[in-house]
PDB file of C-alpha atoms in Angstrom:
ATOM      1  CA  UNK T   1       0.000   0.000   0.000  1.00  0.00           C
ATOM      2  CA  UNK T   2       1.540   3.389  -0.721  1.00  0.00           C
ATOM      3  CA  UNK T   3       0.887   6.354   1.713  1.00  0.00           C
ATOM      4  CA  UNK T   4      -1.805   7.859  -0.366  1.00  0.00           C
ATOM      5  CA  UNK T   5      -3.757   5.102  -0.133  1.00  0.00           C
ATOM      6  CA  UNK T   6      -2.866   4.905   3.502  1.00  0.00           C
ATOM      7  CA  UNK T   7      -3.891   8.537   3.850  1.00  0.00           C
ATOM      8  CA  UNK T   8      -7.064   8.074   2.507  1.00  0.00           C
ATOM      9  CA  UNK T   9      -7.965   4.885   4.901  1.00  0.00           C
ATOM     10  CA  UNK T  10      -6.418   7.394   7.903  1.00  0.00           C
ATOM     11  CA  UNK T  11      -8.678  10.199   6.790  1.00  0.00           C
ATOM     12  CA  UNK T  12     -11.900   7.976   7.270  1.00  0.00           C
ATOM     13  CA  UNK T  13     -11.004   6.663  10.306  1.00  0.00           C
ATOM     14  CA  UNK T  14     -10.147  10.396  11.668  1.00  0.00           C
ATOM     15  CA  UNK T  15     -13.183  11.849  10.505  1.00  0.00           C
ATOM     16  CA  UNK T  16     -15.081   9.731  13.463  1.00  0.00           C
ATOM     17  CA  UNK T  17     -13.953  11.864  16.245  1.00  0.00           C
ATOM     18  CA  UNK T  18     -13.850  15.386  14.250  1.00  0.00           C
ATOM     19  CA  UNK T  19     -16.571  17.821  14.939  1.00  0.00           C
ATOM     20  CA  UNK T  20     -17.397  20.942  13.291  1.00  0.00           C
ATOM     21  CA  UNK T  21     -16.464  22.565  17.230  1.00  0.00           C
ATOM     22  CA  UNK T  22     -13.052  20.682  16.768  1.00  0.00           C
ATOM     23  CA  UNK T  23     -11.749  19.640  13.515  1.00  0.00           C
ATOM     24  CA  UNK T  24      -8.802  17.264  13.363  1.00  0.00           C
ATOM     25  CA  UNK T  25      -6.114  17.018  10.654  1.00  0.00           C
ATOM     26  CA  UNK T  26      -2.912  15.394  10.479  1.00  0.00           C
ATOM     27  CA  UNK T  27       0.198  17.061  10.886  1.00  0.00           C
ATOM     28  CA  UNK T  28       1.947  17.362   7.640  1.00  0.00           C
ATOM     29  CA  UNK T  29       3.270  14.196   5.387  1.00  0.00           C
ATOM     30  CA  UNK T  30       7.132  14.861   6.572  1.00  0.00           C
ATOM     31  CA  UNK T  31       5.367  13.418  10.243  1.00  0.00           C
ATOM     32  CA  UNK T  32       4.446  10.379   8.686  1.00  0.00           C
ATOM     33  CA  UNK T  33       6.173   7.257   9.839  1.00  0.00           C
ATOM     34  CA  UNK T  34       6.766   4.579   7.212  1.00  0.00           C
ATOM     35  CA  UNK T  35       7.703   1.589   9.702  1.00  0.00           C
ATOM     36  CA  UNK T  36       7.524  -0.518   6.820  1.00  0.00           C
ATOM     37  CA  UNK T  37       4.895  -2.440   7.560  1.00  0.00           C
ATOM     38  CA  UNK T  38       2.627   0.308   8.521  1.00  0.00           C
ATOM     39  CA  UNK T  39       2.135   4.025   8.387  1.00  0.00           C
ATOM     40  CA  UNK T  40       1.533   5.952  12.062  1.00  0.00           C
ATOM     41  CA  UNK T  41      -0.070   8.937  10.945  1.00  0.00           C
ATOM     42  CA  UNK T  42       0.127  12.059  13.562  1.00  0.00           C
ATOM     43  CA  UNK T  43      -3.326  14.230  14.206  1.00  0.00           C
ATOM     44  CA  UNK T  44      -4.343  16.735  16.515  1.00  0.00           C
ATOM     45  CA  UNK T  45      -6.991  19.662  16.346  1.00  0.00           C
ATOM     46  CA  UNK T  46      -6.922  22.060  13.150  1.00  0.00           C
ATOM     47  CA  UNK T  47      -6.766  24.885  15.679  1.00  0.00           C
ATOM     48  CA  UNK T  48      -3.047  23.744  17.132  1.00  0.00           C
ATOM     49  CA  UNK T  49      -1.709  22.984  14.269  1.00  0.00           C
ATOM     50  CA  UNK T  50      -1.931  26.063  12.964  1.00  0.00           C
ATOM     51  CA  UNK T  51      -1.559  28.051  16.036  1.00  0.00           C
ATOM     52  CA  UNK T  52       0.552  25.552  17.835  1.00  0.00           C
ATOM     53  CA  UNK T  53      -1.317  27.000  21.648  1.00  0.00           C
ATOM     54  CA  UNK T  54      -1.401  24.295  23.769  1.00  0.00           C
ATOM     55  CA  UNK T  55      -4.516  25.324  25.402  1.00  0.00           C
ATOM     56  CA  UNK T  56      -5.354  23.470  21.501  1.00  0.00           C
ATOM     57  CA  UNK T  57      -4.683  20.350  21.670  1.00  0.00           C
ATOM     58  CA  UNK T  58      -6.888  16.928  21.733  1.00  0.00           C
ATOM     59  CA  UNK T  59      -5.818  14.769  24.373  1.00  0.00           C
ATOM     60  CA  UNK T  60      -4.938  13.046  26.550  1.00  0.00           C
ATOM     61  CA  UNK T  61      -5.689   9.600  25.627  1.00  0.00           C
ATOM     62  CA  UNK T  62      -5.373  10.068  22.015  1.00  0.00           C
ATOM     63  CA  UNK T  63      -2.603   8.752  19.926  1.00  0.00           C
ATOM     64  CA  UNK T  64      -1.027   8.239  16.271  1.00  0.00           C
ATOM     65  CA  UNK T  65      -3.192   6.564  13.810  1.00  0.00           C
ATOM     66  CA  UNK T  66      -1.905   3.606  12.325  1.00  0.00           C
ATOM     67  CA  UNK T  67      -2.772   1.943   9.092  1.00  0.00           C
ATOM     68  CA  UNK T  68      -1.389  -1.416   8.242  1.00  0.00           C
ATOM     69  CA  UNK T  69       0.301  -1.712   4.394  1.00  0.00           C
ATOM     70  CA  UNK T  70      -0.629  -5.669   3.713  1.00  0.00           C
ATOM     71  CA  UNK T  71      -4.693  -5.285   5.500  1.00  0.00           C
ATOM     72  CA  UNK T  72      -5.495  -1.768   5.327  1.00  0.00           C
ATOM     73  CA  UNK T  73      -6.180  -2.267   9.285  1.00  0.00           C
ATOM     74  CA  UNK T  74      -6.720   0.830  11.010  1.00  0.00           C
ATOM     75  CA  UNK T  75      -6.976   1.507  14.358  1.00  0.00           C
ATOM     76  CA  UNK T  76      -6.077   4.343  16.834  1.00  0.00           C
ATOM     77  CA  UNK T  77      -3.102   3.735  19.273  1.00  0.00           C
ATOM     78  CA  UNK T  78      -3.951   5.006  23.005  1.00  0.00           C
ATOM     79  CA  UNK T  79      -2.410   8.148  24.595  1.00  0.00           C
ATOM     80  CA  UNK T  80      -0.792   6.350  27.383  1.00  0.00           C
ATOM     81  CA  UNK T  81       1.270   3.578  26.669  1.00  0.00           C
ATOM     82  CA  UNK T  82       4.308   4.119  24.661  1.00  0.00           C
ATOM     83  CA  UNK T  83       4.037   3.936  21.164  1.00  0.00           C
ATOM     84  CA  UNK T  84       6.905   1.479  20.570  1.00  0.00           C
ATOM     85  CA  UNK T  85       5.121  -0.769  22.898  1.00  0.00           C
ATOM     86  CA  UNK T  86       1.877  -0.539  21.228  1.00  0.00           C
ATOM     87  CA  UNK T  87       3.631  -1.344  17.535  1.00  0.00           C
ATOM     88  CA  UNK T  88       5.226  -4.181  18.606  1.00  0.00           C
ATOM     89  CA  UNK T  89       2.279  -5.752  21.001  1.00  0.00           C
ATOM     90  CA  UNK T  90      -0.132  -5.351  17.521  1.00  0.00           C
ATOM     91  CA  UNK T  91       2.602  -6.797  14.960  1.00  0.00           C
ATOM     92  CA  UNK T  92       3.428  -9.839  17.622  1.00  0.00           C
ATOM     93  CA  UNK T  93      -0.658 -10.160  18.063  1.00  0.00           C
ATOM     94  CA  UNK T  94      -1.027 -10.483  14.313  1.00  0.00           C
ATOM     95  CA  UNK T  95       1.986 -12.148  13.372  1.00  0.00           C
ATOM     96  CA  UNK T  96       3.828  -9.129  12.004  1.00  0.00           C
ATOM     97  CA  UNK T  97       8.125  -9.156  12.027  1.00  0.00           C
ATOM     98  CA  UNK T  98       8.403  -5.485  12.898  1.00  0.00           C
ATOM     99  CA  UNK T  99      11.613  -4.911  11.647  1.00  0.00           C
ATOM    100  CA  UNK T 100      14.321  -2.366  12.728  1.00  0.00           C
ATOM    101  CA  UNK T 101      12.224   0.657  12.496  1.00  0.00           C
ATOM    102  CA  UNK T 102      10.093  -0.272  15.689  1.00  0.00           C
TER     103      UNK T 102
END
């Protein structure tokens, strides 16, 4: 899957939790992780992105959005646990070889 595609699966999935009181976007596509086996897409609210006020910003309990290359599996890590943690507890779960990037 190439990030576009990825994009467009991450989009969807943000578009849930986005109001019209708080829009969310992703950060821009330099942020993007490519882990190899996934893309962890970073979001936050439209308003601290561009203003970058932490009084702004969506959380906590909110992480990265992560959308799997081979299944187009998407899914929203947490806020809390670290995100290296998270990676490798969902690749070992579906039978993933994380590779060096994790």
């Amino acid at each position: 899957m190439e990030i576009e595609q990825a994009k467009v699966l991450a989009e969807r999935y943000l578009a849930r939790f986005s109001t019209a009181e708080e829009p969310l976007a992703f950060y821009d596509d330099e942020s993007v992780d490519d882990l190899g086996w996934c893309f962890v897409f970073p979001w936050n609210t439209v308003r601290y992105i561009e203003t970058r006020d932490i009084s702004h910003v969506r959380g906590p309990g909110y992480g990265p959005i992560v959308v799997v290359k081979d299944s187009g599996d998407t899914w929203m890590m947490g806020g809390f646990a670290p995100e290296d943690e998270q990676l490798s507890a969902y690749a070992a779960k579906h039978g993933i070889s994380p590779g060096p990037n994790l």
